[in-house]
Backbone as JSON Lines, residues from 0, in Angstrom:
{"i":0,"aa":"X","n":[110.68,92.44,100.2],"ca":[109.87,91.71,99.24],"c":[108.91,90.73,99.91]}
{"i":1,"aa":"X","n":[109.33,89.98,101.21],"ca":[108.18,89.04,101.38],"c":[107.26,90.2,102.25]}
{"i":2,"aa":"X","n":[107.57,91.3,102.4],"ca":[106.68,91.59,103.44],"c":[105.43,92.33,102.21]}
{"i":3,"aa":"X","n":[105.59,92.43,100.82],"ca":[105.08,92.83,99.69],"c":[103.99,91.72,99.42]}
{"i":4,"aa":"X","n":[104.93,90.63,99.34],"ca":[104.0,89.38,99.0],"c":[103.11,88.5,99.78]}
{"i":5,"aa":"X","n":[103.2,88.72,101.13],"ca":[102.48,88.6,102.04],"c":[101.09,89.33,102.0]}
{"i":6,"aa":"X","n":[101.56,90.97,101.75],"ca":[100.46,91.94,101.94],"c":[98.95,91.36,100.75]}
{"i":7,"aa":"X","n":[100.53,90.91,99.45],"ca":[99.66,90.77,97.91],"c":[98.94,89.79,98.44]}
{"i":8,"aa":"X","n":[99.03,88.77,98.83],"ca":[98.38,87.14,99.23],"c":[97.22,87.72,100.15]}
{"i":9,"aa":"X","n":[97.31,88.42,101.19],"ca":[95.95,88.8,101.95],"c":[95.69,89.36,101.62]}
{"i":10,"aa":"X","n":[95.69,90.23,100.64],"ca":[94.77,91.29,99.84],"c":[93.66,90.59,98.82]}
{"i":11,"aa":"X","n":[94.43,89.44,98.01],"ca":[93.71,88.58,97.48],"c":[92.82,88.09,97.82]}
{"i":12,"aa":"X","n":[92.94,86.99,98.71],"ca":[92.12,86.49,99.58],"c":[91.18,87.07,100.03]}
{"i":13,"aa":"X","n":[91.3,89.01,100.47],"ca":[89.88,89.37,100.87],"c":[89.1,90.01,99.88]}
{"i":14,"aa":"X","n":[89.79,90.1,98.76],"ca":[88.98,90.7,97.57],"c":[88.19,89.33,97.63]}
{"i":15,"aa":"X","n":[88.4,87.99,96.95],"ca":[88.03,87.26,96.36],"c":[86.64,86.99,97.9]}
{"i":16,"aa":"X","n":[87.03,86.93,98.88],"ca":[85.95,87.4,99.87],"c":[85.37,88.54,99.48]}
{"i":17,"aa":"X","n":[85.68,89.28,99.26],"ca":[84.67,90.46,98.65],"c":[84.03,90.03,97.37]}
{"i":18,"aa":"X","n":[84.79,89.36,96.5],"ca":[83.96,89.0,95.48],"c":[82.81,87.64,95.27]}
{"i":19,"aa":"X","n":[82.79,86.93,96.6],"ca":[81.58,86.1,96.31],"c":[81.07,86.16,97.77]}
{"i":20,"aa":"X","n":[80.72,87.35,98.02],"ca":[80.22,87.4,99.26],"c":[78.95,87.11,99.79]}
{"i":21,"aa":"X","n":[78.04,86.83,97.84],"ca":[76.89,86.63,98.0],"c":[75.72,88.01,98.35]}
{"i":22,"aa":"X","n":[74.6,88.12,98.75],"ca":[73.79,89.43,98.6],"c":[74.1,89.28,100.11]}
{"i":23,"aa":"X","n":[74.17,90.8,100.3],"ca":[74.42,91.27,101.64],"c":[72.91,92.51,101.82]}
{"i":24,"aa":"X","n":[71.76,91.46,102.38],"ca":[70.79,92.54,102.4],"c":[70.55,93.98,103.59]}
{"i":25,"aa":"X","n":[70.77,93.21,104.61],"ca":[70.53,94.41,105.59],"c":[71.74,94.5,106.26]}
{"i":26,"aa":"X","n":[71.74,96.21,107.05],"ca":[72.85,96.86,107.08],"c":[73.79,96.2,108.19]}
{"i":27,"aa":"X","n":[73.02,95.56,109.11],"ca":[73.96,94.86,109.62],"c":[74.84,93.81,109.45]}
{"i":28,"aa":"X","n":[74.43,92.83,108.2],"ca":[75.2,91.68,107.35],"c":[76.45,92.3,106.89]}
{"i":29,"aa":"X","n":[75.97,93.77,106.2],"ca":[76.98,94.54,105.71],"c":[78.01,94.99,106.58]}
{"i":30,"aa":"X","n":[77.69,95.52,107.79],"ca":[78.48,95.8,108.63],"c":[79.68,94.85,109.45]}
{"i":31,"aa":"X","n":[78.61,93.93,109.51],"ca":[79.18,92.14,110.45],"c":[80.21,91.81,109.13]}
{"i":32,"aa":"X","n":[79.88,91.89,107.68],"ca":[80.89,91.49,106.76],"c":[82.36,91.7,106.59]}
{"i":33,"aa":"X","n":[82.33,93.82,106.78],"ca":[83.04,94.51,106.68],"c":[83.99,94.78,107.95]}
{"i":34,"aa":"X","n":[83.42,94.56,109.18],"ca":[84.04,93.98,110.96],"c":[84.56,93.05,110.57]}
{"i":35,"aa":"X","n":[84.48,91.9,110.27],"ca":[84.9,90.37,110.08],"c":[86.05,90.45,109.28]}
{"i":36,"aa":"X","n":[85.97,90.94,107.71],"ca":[87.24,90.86,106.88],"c":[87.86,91.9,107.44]}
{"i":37,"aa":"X","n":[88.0,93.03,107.93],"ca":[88.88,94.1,108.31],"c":[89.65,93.24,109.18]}
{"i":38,"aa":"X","n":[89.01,93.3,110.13],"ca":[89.38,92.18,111.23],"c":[90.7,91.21,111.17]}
{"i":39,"aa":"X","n":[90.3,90.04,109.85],"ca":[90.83,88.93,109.79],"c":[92.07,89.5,108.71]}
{"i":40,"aa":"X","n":[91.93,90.67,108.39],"ca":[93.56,91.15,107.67],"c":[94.06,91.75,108.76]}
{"i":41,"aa":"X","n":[93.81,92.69,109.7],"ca":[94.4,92.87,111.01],"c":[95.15,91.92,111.48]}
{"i":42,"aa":"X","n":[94.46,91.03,112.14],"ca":[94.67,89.85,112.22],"c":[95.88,88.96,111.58]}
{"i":43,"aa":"X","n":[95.71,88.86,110.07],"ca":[96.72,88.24,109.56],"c":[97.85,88.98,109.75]}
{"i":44,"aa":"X","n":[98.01,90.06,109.89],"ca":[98.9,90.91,109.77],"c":[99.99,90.8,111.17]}
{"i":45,"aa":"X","n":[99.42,90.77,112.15],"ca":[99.95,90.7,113.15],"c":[100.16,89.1,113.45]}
{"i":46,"aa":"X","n":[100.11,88.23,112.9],"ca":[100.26,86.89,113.05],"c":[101.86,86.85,111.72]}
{"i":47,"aa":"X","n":[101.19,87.3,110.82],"ca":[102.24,87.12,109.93],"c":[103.87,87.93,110.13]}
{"i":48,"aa":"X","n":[103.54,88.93,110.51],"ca":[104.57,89.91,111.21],"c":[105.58,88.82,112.01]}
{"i":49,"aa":"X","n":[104.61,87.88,113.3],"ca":[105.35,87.59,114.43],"c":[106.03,86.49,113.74]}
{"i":50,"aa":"X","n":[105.58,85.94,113.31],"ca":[105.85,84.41,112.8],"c":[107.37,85.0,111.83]}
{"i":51,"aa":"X","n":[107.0,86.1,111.01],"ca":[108.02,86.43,110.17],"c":[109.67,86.37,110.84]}
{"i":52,"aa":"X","n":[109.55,87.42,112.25],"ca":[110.74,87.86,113.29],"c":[111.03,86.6,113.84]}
{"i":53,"aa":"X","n":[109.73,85.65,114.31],"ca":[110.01,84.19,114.46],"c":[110.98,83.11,113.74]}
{"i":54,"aa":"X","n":[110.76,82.93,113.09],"ca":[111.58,82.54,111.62],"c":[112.97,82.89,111.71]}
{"i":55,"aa":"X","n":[112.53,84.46,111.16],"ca":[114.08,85.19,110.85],"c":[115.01,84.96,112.19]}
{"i":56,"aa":"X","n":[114.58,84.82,113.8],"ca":[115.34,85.05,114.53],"c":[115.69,83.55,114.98]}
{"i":57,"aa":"X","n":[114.81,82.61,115.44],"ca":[114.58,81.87,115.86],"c":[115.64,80.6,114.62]}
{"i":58,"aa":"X","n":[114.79,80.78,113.51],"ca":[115.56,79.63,112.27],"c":[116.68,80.1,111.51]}
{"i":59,"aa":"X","n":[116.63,81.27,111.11],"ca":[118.44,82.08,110.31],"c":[118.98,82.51,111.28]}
{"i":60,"aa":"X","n":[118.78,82.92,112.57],"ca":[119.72,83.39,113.5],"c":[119.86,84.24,113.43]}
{"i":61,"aa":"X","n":[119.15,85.38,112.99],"ca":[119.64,86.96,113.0],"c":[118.82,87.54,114.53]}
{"i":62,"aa":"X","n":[120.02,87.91,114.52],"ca":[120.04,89.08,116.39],"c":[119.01,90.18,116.42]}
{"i":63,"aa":"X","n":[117.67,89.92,116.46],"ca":[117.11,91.8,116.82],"c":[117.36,92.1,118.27]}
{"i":64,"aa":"X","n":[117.36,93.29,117.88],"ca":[117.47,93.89,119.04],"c":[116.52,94.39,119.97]}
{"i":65,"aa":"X","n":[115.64,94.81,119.11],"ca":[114.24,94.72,119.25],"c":[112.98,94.12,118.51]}
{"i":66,"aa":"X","n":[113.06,93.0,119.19],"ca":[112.3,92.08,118.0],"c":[110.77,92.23,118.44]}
{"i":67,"aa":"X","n":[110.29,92.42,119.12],"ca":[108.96,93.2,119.17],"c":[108.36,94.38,118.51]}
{"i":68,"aa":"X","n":[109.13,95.49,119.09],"ca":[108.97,96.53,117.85],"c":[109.17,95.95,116.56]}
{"i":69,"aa":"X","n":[110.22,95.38,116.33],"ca":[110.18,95.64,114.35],"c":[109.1,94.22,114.25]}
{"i":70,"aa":"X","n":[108.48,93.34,114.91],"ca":[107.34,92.42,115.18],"c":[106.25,93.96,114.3]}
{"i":71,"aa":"X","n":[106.01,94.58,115.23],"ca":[104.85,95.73,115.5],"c":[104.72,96.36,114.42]}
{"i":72,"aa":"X","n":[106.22,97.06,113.98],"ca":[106.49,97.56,112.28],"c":[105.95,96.9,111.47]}
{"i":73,"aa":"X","n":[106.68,95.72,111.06],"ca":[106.46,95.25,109.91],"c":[104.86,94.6,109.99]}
{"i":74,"aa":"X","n":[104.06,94.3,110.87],"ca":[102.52,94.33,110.96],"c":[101.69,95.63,110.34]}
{"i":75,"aa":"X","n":[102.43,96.7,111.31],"ca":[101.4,98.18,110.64],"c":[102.16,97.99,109.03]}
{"i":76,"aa":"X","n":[103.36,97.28,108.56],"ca":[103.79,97.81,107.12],"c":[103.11,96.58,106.27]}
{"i":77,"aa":"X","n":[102.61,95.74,106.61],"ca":[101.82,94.5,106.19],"c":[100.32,94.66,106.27]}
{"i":78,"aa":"X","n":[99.93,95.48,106.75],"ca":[98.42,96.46,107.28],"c":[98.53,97.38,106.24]}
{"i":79,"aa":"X","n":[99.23,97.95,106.11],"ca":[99.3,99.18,105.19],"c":[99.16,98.77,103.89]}
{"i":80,"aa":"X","n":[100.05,98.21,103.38],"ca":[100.39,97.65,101.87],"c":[98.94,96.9,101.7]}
{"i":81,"aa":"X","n":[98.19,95.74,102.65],"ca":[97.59,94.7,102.23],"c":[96.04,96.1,101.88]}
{"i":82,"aa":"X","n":[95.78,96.43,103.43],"ca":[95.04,97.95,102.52],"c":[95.16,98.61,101.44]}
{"i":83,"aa":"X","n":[96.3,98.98,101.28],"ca":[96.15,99.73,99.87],"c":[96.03,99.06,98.86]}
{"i":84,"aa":"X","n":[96.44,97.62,98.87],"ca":[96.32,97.11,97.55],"c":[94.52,96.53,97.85]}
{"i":85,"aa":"X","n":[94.2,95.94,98.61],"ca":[92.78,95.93,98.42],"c":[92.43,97.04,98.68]}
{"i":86,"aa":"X","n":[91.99,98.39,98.94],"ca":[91.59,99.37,98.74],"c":[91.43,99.89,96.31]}
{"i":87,"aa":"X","n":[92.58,99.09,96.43],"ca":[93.04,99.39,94.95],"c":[92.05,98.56,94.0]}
{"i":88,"aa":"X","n":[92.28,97.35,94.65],"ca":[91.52,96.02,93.93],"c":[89.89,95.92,94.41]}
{"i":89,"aa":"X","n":[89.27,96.9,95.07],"ca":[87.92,96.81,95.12],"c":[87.52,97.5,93.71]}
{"i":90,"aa":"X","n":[87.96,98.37,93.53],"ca":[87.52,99.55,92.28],"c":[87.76,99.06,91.54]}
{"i":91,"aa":"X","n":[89.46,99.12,91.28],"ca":[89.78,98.77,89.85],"c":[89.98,96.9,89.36]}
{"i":92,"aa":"X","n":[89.58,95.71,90.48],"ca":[89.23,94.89,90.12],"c":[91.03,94.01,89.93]}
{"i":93,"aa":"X","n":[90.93,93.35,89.25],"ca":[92.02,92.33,89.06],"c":[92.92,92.84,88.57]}
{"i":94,"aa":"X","n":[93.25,93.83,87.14],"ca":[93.75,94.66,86.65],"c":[94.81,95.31,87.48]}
{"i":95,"aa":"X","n":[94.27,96.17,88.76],"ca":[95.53,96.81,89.43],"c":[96.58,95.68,89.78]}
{"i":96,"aa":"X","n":[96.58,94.25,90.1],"ca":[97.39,93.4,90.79],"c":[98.6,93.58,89.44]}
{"i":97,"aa":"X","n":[98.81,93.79,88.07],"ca":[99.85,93.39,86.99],"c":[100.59,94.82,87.29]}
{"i":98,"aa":"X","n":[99.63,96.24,88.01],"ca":[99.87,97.82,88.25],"c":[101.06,97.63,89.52]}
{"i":99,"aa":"X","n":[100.49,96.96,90.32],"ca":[100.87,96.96,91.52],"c":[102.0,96.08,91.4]}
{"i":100,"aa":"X","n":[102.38,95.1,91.03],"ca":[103.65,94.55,90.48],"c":[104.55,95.14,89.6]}
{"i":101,"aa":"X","n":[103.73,95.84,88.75],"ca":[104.67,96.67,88.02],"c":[105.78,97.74,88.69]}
{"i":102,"aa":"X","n":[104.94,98.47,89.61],"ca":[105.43,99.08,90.81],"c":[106.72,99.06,91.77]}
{"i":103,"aa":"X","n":[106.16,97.15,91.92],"ca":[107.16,96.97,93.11],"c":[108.73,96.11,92.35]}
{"i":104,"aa":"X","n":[108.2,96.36,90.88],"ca":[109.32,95.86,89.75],"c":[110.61,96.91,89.55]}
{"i":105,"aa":"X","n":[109.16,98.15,89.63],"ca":[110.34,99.22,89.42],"c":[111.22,99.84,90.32]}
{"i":106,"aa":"X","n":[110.43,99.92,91.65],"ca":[110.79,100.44,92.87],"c":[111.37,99.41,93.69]}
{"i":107,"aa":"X","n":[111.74,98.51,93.69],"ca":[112.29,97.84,95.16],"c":[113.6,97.36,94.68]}
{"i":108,"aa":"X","n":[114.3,98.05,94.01],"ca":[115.83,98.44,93.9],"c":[116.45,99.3,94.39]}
{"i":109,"aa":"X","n":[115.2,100.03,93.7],"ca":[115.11,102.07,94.19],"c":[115.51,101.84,95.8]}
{"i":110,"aa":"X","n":[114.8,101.04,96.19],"ca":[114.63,101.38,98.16],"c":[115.62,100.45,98.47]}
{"i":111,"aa":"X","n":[116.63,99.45,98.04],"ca":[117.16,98.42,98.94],"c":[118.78,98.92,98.57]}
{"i":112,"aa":"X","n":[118.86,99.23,97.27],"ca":[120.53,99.79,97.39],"c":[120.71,100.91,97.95]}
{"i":113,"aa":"X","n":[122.07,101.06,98.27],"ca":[122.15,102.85,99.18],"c":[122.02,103.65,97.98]}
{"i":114,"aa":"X","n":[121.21,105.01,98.66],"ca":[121.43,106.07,98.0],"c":[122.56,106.36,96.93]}
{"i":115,"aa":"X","n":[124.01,106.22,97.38],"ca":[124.9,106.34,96.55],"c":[124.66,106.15,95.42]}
{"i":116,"aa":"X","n":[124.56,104.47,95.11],"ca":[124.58,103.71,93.88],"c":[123.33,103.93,93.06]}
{"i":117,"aa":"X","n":[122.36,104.69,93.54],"ca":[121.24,105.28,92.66],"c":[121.72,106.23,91.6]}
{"i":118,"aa":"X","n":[121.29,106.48,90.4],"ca":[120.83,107.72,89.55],"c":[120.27,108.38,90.07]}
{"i":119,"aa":"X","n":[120.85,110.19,89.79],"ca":[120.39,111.06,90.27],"c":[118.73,111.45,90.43]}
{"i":120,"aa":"X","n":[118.58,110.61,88.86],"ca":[117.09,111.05,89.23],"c":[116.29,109.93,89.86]}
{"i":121,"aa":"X","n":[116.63,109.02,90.29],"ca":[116.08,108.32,91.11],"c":[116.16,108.89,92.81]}
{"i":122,"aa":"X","n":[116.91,109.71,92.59],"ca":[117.73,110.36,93.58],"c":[116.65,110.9,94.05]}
{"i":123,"aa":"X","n":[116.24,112.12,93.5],"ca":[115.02,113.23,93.4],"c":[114.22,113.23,93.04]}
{"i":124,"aa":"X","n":[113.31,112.33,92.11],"ca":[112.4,111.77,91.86],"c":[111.84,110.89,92.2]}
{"i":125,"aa":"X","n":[111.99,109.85,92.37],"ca":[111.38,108.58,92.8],"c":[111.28,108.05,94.13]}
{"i":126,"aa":"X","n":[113.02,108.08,94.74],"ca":[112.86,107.68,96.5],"c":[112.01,109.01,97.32]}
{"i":127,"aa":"X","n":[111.5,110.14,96.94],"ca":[110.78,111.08,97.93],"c":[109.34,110.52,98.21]}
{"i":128,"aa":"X","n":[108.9,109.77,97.45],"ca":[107.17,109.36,96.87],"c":[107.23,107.62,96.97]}
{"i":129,"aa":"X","n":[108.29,107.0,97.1],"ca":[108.52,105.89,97.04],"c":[108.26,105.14,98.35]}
{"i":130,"aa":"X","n":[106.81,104.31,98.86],"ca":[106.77,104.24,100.27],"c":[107.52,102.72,100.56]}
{"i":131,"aa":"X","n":[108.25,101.75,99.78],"ca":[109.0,101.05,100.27],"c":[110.42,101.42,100.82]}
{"i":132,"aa":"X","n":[111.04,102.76,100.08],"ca":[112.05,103.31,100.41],"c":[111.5,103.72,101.84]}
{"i":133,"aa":"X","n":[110.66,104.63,102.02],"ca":[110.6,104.62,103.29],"c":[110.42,103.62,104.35]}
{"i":134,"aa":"X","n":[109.65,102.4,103.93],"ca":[109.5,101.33,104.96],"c":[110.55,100.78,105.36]}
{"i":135,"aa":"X","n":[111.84,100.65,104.56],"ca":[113.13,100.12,104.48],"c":[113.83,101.19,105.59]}
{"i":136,"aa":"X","n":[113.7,102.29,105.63],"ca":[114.66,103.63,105.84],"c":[114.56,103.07,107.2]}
{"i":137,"aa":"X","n":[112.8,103.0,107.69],"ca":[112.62,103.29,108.88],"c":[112.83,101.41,109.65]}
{"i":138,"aa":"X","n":[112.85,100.79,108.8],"ca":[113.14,98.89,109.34],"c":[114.73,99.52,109.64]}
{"i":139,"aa":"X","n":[115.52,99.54,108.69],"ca":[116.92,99.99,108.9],"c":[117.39,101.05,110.81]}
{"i":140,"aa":"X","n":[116.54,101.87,110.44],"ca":[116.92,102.78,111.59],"c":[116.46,102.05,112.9]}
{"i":141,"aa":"X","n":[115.58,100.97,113.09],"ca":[114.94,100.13,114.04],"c":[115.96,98.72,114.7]}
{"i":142,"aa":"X","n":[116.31,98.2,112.97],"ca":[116.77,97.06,113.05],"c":[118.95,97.54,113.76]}
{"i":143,"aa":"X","n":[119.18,98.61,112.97],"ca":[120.67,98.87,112.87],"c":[120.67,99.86,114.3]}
{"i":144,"aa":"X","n":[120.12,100.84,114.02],"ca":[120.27,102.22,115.2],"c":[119.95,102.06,116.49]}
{"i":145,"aa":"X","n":[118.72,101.07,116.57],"ca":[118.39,100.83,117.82],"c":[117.41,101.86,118.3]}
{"i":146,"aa":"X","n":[116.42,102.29,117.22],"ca":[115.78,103.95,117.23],"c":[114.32,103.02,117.83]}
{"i":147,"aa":"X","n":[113.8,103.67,118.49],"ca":[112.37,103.33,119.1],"c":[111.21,103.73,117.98]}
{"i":148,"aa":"X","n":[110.19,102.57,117.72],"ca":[108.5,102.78,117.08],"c":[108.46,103.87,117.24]}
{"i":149,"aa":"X","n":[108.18,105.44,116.29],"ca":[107.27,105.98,117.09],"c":[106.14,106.52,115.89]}
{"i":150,"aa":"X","n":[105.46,107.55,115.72],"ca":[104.7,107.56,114.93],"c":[105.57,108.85,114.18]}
{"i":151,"aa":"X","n":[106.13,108.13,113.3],"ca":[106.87,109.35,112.36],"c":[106.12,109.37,110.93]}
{"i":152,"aa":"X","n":[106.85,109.41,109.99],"ca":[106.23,109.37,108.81],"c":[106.08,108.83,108.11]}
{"i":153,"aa":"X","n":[106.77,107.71,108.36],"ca":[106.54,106.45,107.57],"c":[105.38,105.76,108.17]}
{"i":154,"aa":"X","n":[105.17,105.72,109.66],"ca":[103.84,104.58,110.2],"c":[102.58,105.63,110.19]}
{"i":155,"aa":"X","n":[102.87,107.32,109.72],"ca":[101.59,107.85,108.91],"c":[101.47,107.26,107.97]}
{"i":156,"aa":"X","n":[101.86,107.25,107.05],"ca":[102.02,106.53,105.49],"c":[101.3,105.65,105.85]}
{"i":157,"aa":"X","n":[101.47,104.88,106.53],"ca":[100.87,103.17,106.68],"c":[99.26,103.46,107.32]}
{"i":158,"aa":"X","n":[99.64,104.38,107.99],"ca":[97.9,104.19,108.86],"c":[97.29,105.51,107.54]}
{"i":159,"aa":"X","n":[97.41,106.0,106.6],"ca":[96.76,106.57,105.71],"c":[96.51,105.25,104.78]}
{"i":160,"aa":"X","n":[97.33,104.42,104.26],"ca":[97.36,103.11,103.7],"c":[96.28,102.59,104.48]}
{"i":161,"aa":"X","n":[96.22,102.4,105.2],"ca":[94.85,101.54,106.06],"c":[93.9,101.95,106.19]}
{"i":162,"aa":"X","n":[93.73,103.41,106.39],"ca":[92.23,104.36,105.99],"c":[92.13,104.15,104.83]}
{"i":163,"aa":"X","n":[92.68,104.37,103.56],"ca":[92.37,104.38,102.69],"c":[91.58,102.83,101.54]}
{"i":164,"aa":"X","n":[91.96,101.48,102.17],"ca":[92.05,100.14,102.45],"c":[90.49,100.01,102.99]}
{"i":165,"aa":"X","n":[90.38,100.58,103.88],"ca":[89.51,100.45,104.85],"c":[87.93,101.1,104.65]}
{"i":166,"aa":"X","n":[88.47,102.54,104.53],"ca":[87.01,103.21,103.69],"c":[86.82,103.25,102.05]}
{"i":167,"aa":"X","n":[87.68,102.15,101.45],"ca":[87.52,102.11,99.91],"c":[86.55,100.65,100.18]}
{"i":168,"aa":"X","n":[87.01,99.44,100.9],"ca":[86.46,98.35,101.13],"c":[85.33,98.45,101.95]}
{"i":169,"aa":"X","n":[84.97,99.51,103.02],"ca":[83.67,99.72,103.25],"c":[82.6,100.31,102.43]}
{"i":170,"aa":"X","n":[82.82,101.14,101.82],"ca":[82.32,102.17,100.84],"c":[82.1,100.95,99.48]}
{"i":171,"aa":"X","n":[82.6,99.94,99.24],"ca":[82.3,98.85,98.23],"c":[81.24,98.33,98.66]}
{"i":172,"aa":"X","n":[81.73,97.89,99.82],"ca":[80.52,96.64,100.55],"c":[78.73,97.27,100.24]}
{"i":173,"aa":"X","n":[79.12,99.02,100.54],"ca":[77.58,99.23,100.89],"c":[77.38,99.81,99.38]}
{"i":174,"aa":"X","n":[77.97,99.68,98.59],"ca":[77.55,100.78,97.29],"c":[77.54,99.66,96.27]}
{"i":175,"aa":"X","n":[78.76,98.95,95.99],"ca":[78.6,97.73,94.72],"c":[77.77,96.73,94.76]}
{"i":176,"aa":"X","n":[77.09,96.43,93.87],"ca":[75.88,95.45,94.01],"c":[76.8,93.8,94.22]}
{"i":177,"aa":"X","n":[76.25,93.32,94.21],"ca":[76.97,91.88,94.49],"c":[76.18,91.34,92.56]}
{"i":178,"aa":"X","n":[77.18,91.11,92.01],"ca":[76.91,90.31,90.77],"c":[76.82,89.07,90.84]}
{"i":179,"aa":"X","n":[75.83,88.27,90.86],"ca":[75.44,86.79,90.24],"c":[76.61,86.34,89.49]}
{"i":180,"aa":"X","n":[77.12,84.7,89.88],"ca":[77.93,84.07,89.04],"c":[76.84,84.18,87.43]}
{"i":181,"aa":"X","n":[76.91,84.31,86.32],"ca":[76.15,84.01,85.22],"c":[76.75,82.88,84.96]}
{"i":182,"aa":"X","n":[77.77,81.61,85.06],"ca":[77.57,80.59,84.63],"c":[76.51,79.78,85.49]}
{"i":183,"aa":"X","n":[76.23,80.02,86.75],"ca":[75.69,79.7,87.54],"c":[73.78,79.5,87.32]}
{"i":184,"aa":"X","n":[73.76,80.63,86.74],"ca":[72.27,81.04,85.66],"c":[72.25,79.57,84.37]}
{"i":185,"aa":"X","n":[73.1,79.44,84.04],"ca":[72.95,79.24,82.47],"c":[72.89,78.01,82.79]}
{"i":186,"aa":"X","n":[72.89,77.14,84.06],"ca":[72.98,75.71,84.34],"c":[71.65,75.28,84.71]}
């Protein structure tokens, strides 16, 4: 969950950067815009990650074992999520954020109890398509097993999450007009 609400908080933040970004006339403003915020969610991501394992290891005392890698994880899974949900929130605007909660209302039970204690059809339906179940599967197999980063299918998931983040928020920058505050007019 915080690694959800983290993603939600910098996703915000760069919409609402996307949303008063002001006129972006030539292609390089556009470009320097779209470098800069990519950037500074990168960025957050890997700051927020360390600080997170920081915390958790350093102030509650929990033992990683590899606290770099799951550092590295939970960055590409904080990259991923914060992409897709701004990828989400360029188009569909403020609206997806009540979608996207709804989501993680329904699903992040689905992914944190064992399999067992699920309904069947949560069983076969929901955890196959469910990418927190997988982010969990693969933190679990990192944090418990002692299994090494590698690029399986869950940190595809995430770097498709970040293309998709990435060329939805570029593809805004150069196509949506920048709208005028209108209270701003009327003064």
């Amino acid at each position: 969950m915080p690694i959800w609400l983290t993603s939600l908080i910098t996703s915000m933040i760069a919409f609402t950067i996307f949303n008063n970004r002001g006129t972006l006339r030539s292609q390089n403003e556009k470009l320097k815009f779209t470098i800069t915020t990519v950037g500074s969610l990168m960025i957050a991501s890997l700051i927020g990650a360390f600080l997170y394992i920081y915390y958790m290891g350093h102030v509650l005392g929990f033992d990683f074992n590899q606290s770099i890698e799951t550092a590295i994880y939970i960055a590409i899974a904080v990259m991923g999520f914060s992409f897709l949900i701004l990828g989400c929130l360029v188009w569909l605007g403020l609206p997806a954020v009540p979608l996207l909660m709804l989501f993680v209302f329904f699903s992040i039970q689905a992914s944190i109890l064992p399999v067992q204690m699920l309904p069947e059809f949560y069983q076969n339906y929901i955890l196959p398509w469910n990418p927190f179940y997988h982010y969990i599967a693969t933190l679990k197999e990192i944090l418990y097993e002692g299994i090494n980063l590698t690029l399986n299918g869950t940190v595809w998931m995430f770097i498709l999450f970040i293309t998709f983040g990435v060329v939805s928020f570029t593809t805004a920058v150069y196509i949506k007009k920048f709208k005028a505050n209108t209270t701003a007019k009327m003064i």
